[in-house]
Amino acid sequence: MKPPSGFPDSCIKFHSHELRFLASTRKIVFGSGVFLFDRFHIGTTSADAIGFKGCKEIDGPYAAYIETVFEKPVLLSGPLLPEPPKTILEEKWVSWLNGFKNGSV
């Protein structure tokens, strides 16, 4: 399958099993007998703006595409960053990392 017209050039490629799953979500009922796809479509077309967690530097071209498709502003709340680890690094890894010049790893 080809991306829709105007979709930003992307390195994102779906495997056939991923596409089958995405296609199957059109049949998932999400509360009160409404299909998930229909609920999403109704929500995005009825909203004054669309928001999601992302940042302009990474998600900018996709946000611009969504703005074009839905003809409404897309609000980005910030990048998707993992929580910093709360565990202590094992001594063998501390020792190994210390063998490199600061900032090189």
Coordinates of N, CA and C in Angstrom, one line a residue:
M1 N 0.8 -1.2 0.0 CA 0.0 0.0 0.0 C 0.9 1.2 0.0
K2 N 0.4 2.3 -0.6 CA 1.1 3.5 -0.7 C 0.4 4.5 0.3
P3 N 1.2 5.4 0.9 CA 0.7 6.4 1.8 C -0.3 7.3 1.1
P4 N -1.2 8.0 1.8 CA -2.1 8.9 1.1 C -1.4 10.1 0.5
S5 N -2.0 10.7 -0.5 CA -1.4 11.9 -1.1 C -1.1 13.0 -0.1
G6 N 0.1 13.5 -0.2 CA 0.4 14.6 0.7 C 1.1 14.1 2.0
F7 N 1.1 12.8 2.3 CA 1.7 12.3 3.5 C 3.2 12.5 3.5
P8 N 3.8 13.0 4.6 CA 5.2 13.3 4.6 C 6.0 12.0 4.3
D9 N 7.1 12.2 3.6 CA 8.0 11.1 3.3 C 8.4 10.5 4.7
S10 N 8.3 9.2 4.7 CA 8.5 8.5 6.0 C 9.3 7.2 5.9
C11 N 10.1 6.9 6.9 CA 10.8 5.7 6.9 C 9.9 4.6 7.6
I12 N 8.7 5.0 8.0 CA 7.8 4.1 8.7 C 7.2 3.1 7.7
K13 N 7.5 1.9 7.8 CA 6.9 0.9 6.9 C 6.2 -0.2 7.8
F14 N 5.0 -0.5 7.3 CA 4.2 -1.5 8.0 C 4.4 -2.9 7.4
H15 N 4.4 -3.9 8.3 CA 4.4 -5.3 7.9 C 3.0 -5.7 7.6
S16 N 2.8 -6.7 6.8 CA 1.4 -7.1 6.4 C 0.6 -7.4 7.7
H17 N 1.2 -8.1 8.7 CA 0.4 -8.4 9.9 C 0.0 -7.1 10.6
E18 N 0.8 -6.1 10.6 CA 0.4 -4.8 11.2 C -0.7 -4.1 10.5
L19 N -0.7 -4.2 9.2 CA -1.8 -3.6 8.4 C -3.1 -4.4 8.6
R20 N -3.0 -5.7 8.7 CA -4.2 -6.5 9.0 C -4.8 -6.1 10.3
F21 N -3.9 -5.9 11.3 CA -4.4 -5.5 12.6 C -5.1 -4.1 12.5
L22 N -4.5 -3.2 11.9 CA -5.1 -1.9 11.8 C -6.4 -1.9 11.0
A23 N -6.5 -2.7 10.0 CA -7.7 -2.9 9.3 C -8.8 -3.5 10.2
S24 N -8.4 -4.4 11.0 CA -9.4 -5.1 11.9 C -9.9 -4.2 13.0
T25 N -9.2 -3.1 13.3 CA -9.7 -2.2 14.3 C -10.9 -1.4 13.9
R26 N -11.2 -1.4 12.6 CA -12.5 -0.8 12.1 C -13.7 -1.5 12.6
K27 N -13.5 -2.8 13.0 CA -14.6 -3.6 13.5 C -14.8 -3.7 15.0
I28 N -13.9 -3.0 15.7 CA -13.9 -3.1 17.2 C -15.0 -2.1 17.7
V29 N -15.9 -2.6 18.5 CA -16.9 -1.8 19.1 C -16.3 -1.1 20.4
F30 N -16.5 0.2 20.5 CA -15.9 0.9 21.6 C -17.0 1.7 22.4
G31 N -17.7 1.0 23.2 CA -18.8 1.6 24.0 C -20.0 2.0 23.3
S32 N -21.1 1.7 23.8 CA -22.5 2.0 23.3 C -22.7 1.6 21.8
G33 N -22.0 0.5 21.4 CA -22.3 0.0 20.0 C -21.7 0.8 18.9
V34 N -20.7 1.7 19.3 CA -20.1 2.6 18.2 C -18.7 2.0 17.9
F35 N -18.4 1.8 16.6 CA -17.1 1.3 16.3 C -16.0 2.3 16.7
L36 N -14.9 1.8 17.1 CA -13.7 2.6 17.5 C -13.3 3.6 16.4
F37 N -13.3 3.1 15.1 CA -12.9 4.0 14.0 C -13.9 5.1 13.9
D38 N -15.2 4.8 14.0 CA -16.3 5.9 13.9 C -16.2 6.9 15.0
R39 N -15.9 6.4 16.3 CA -15.7 7.2 17.4 C -14.5 8.2 17.2
F40 N -13.4 7.6 16.7 CA -12.3 8.5 16.4 C -12.6 9.5 15.4
H41 N -13.3 9.1 14.3 CA -13.6 10.0 13.2 C -14.5 11.1 13.7
I42 N -15.6 10.7 14.4 CA -16.5 11.7 15.0 C -15.8 12.7 15.9
G43 N -14.9 12.2 16.7 CA -14.2 13.1 17.7 C -13.3 14.0 17.0
T44 N -12.6 13.6 16.0 CA -11.6 14.5 15.3 C -12.3 15.5 14.4
T45 N -13.4 15.1 13.8 CA -14.1 16.0 12.9 C -15.0 17.0 13.7
S46 N -15.4 16.6 14.9 CA -16.2 17.5 15.7 C -15.4 18.5 16.6
A47 N -14.2 18.2 16.8 CA -13.3 18.9 17.7 C -12.9 20.3 17.1
D48 N -12.6 21.2 17.9 CA -12.0 22.5 17.4 C -10.5 22.4 17.1
A49 N -9.9 21.5 17.7 CA -8.4 21.3 17.5 C -8.1 19.8 17.9
I50 N -7.0 19.4 17.4 CA -6.5 18.0 17.7 C -5.2 18.1 18.4
G51 N -5.1 17.3 19.5 CA -3.9 17.4 20.3 C -3.3 16.0 20.5
F52 N -2.0 15.9 20.6 CA -1.3 14.7 20.9 C 0.0 15.0 21.5
K53 N 0.6 14.0 22.1 CA 1.9 14.2 22.7 C 3.0 14.0 21.6
G54 N 3.7 15.0 21.4 CA 4.7 15.0 20.4 C 5.4 16.4 20.4
C55 N 6.4 16.6 19.5 CA 7.1 17.9 19.4 C 7.3 18.2 17.9
K56 N 7.3 19.5 17.7 CA 7.4 20.0 16.3 C 8.7 19.5 15.6
E57 N 9.8 19.4 16.3 CA 11.0 19.0 15.7 C 11.0 17.6 15.1
I58 N 10.2 16.7 15.8 CA 10.1 15.3 15.3 C 8.8 15.1 14.6
D59 N 7.7 15.6 15.1 CA 6.4 15.2 14.6 C 5.8 16.3 13.7
G60 N 6.6 17.4 13.4 CA 6.1 18.6 12.7 C 5.4 18.3 11.4
P61 N 6.1 17.5 10.5 CA 5.5 17.2 9.2 C 4.2 16.4 9.3
Y62 N 4.1 15.5 10.3 CA 2.9 14.7 10.4 C 1.8 15.6 11.0
A63 N 2.1 16.5 11.9 CA 1.1 17.4 12.5 C 0.6 18.3 11.4
A64 N 1.5 18.8 10.5 CA 1.0 19.6 9.4 C 0.1 18.9 8.5
Y65 N 0.4 17.6 8.2 CA -0.4 16.8 7.4 C -1.8 16.6 8.0
I66 N -1.9 16.3 9.3 CA -3.1 16.1 10.0 C -3.9 17.5 10.0
E67 N -3.2 18.6 10.1 CA -3.9 19.9 10.0 C -4.6 20.1 8.7
T68 N -3.9 19.6 7.6 CA -4.4 19.7 6.3 C -5.6 18.8 6.1
V69 N -5.5 17.6 6.5 CA -6.6 16.6 6.3 C -7.8 17.1 7.1
F70 N -7.7 17.4 8.4 CA -8.9 17.7 9.2 C -9.2 19.2 9.2
E71 N -8.4 20.1 8.6 CA -8.6 21.5 8.5 C -8.8 22.1 9.9
K72 N -8.0 21.8 10.8 CA -8.0 22.4 12.2 C -6.6 22.3 12.8
P73 N -6.4 23.1 13.8 CA -5.0 23.2 14.4 C -4.7 21.9 15.1
V74 N -3.4 21.5 15.1 CA -2.9 20.4 15.8 C -2.0 20.9 16.9
L75 N -2.3 20.6 18.1 CA -1.5 21.0 19.3 C -0.6 19.9 19.8
L76 N 0.7 20.2 19.9 CA 1.7 19.2 20.4 C 2.1 19.6 21.8
S77 N 2.0 18.6 22.7 CA 2.2 18.9 24.1 C 3.6 18.7 24.6
G78 N 4.5 18.1 23.8 CA 5.9 17.9 24.1 C 6.3 16.5 23.7
P79 N 7.6 16.3 23.7 CA 8.2 15.0 23.2 C 7.8 13.8 24.1
L80 N 7.9 12.6 23.5 CA 7.7 11.4 24.2 C 9.0 11.0 24.8
L81 N 9.2 11.2 26.1 CA 10.4 10.9 26.7 C 10.2 9.8 27.8
P82 N 11.1 8.8 27.8 CA 10.9 7.8 28.8 C 11.2 8.3 30.2
E83 N 10.7 7.7 31.2 CA 11.0 8.1 32.6 C 12.5 7.7 32.8
P84 N 13.2 8.5 33.5 CA 14.6 8.2 33.8 C 14.6 6.9 34.8
P85 N 15.6 6.1 34.6 CA 15.7 4.9 35.4 C 15.9 5.2 36.9
K86 N 15.3 4.4 37.7 CA 15.4 4.6 39.2 C 16.4 3.6 39.8
T87 N 17.0 2.8 39.0 CA 17.9 1.7 39.5 C 19.3 2.2 39.4
I88 N 20.2 1.6 40.1 CA 21.6 1.9 40.1 C 22.3 0.9 39.1
L89 N 23.1 1.5 38.3 CA 23.8 0.7 37.2 C 24.8 -0.2 37.9
E90 N 24.8 -1.5 37.4 CA 25.7 -2.5 37.9 C 27.2 -2.0 37.8
E91 N 28.0 -2.4 38.7 CA 29.4 -2.0 38.7 C 30.1 -2.4 37.5
K92 N 29.8 -3.5 36.9 CA 30.5 -4.0 35.7 C 30.3 -3.0 34.5
W93 N 29.1 -2.4 34.5 CA 28.7 -1.5 33.4 C 29.3 -0.1 33.7
V94 N 29.4 0.3 34.9 CA 30.0 1.5 35.3 C 31.5 1.5 34.9
S95 N 32.1 0.4 35.2 CA 33.5 0.2 34.9 C 33.8 0.2 33.4
W96 N 32.9 -0.5 32.7 CA 33.0 -0.5 31.2 C 32.8 0.9 30.6
L97 N 31.8 1.6 31.0 CA 31.5 2.9 30.5 C 32.6 3.9 30.8
N98 N 33.2 3.7 32.0 CA 34.3 4.6 32.4 C 35.6 4.5 31.5
G99 N 35.6 3.4 30.7 CA 36.7 3.2 29.8 C 36.6 4.1 28.6
F100 N 35.5 4.8 28.4 CA 35.4 5.7 27.2 C 35.6 7.1 27.6
K101 N 35.9 7.9 26.6 CA 36.0 9.4 26.8 C 34.7 10.0 27.2
N102 N 34.7 10.9 28.1 CA 33.4 11.6 28.5 C 32.6 12.1 27.3
G103 N 31.3 11.8 27.3 CA 30.5 12.3 26.2 C 30.5 11.5 24.9
S104 N 31.3 10.4 24.9 CA 31.5 9.7 23.6 C 30.5 8.5 23.5
V105 N 29.9 8.1 24.6 CA 28.9 7.0 24.6 C 27.5 7.6 24.8

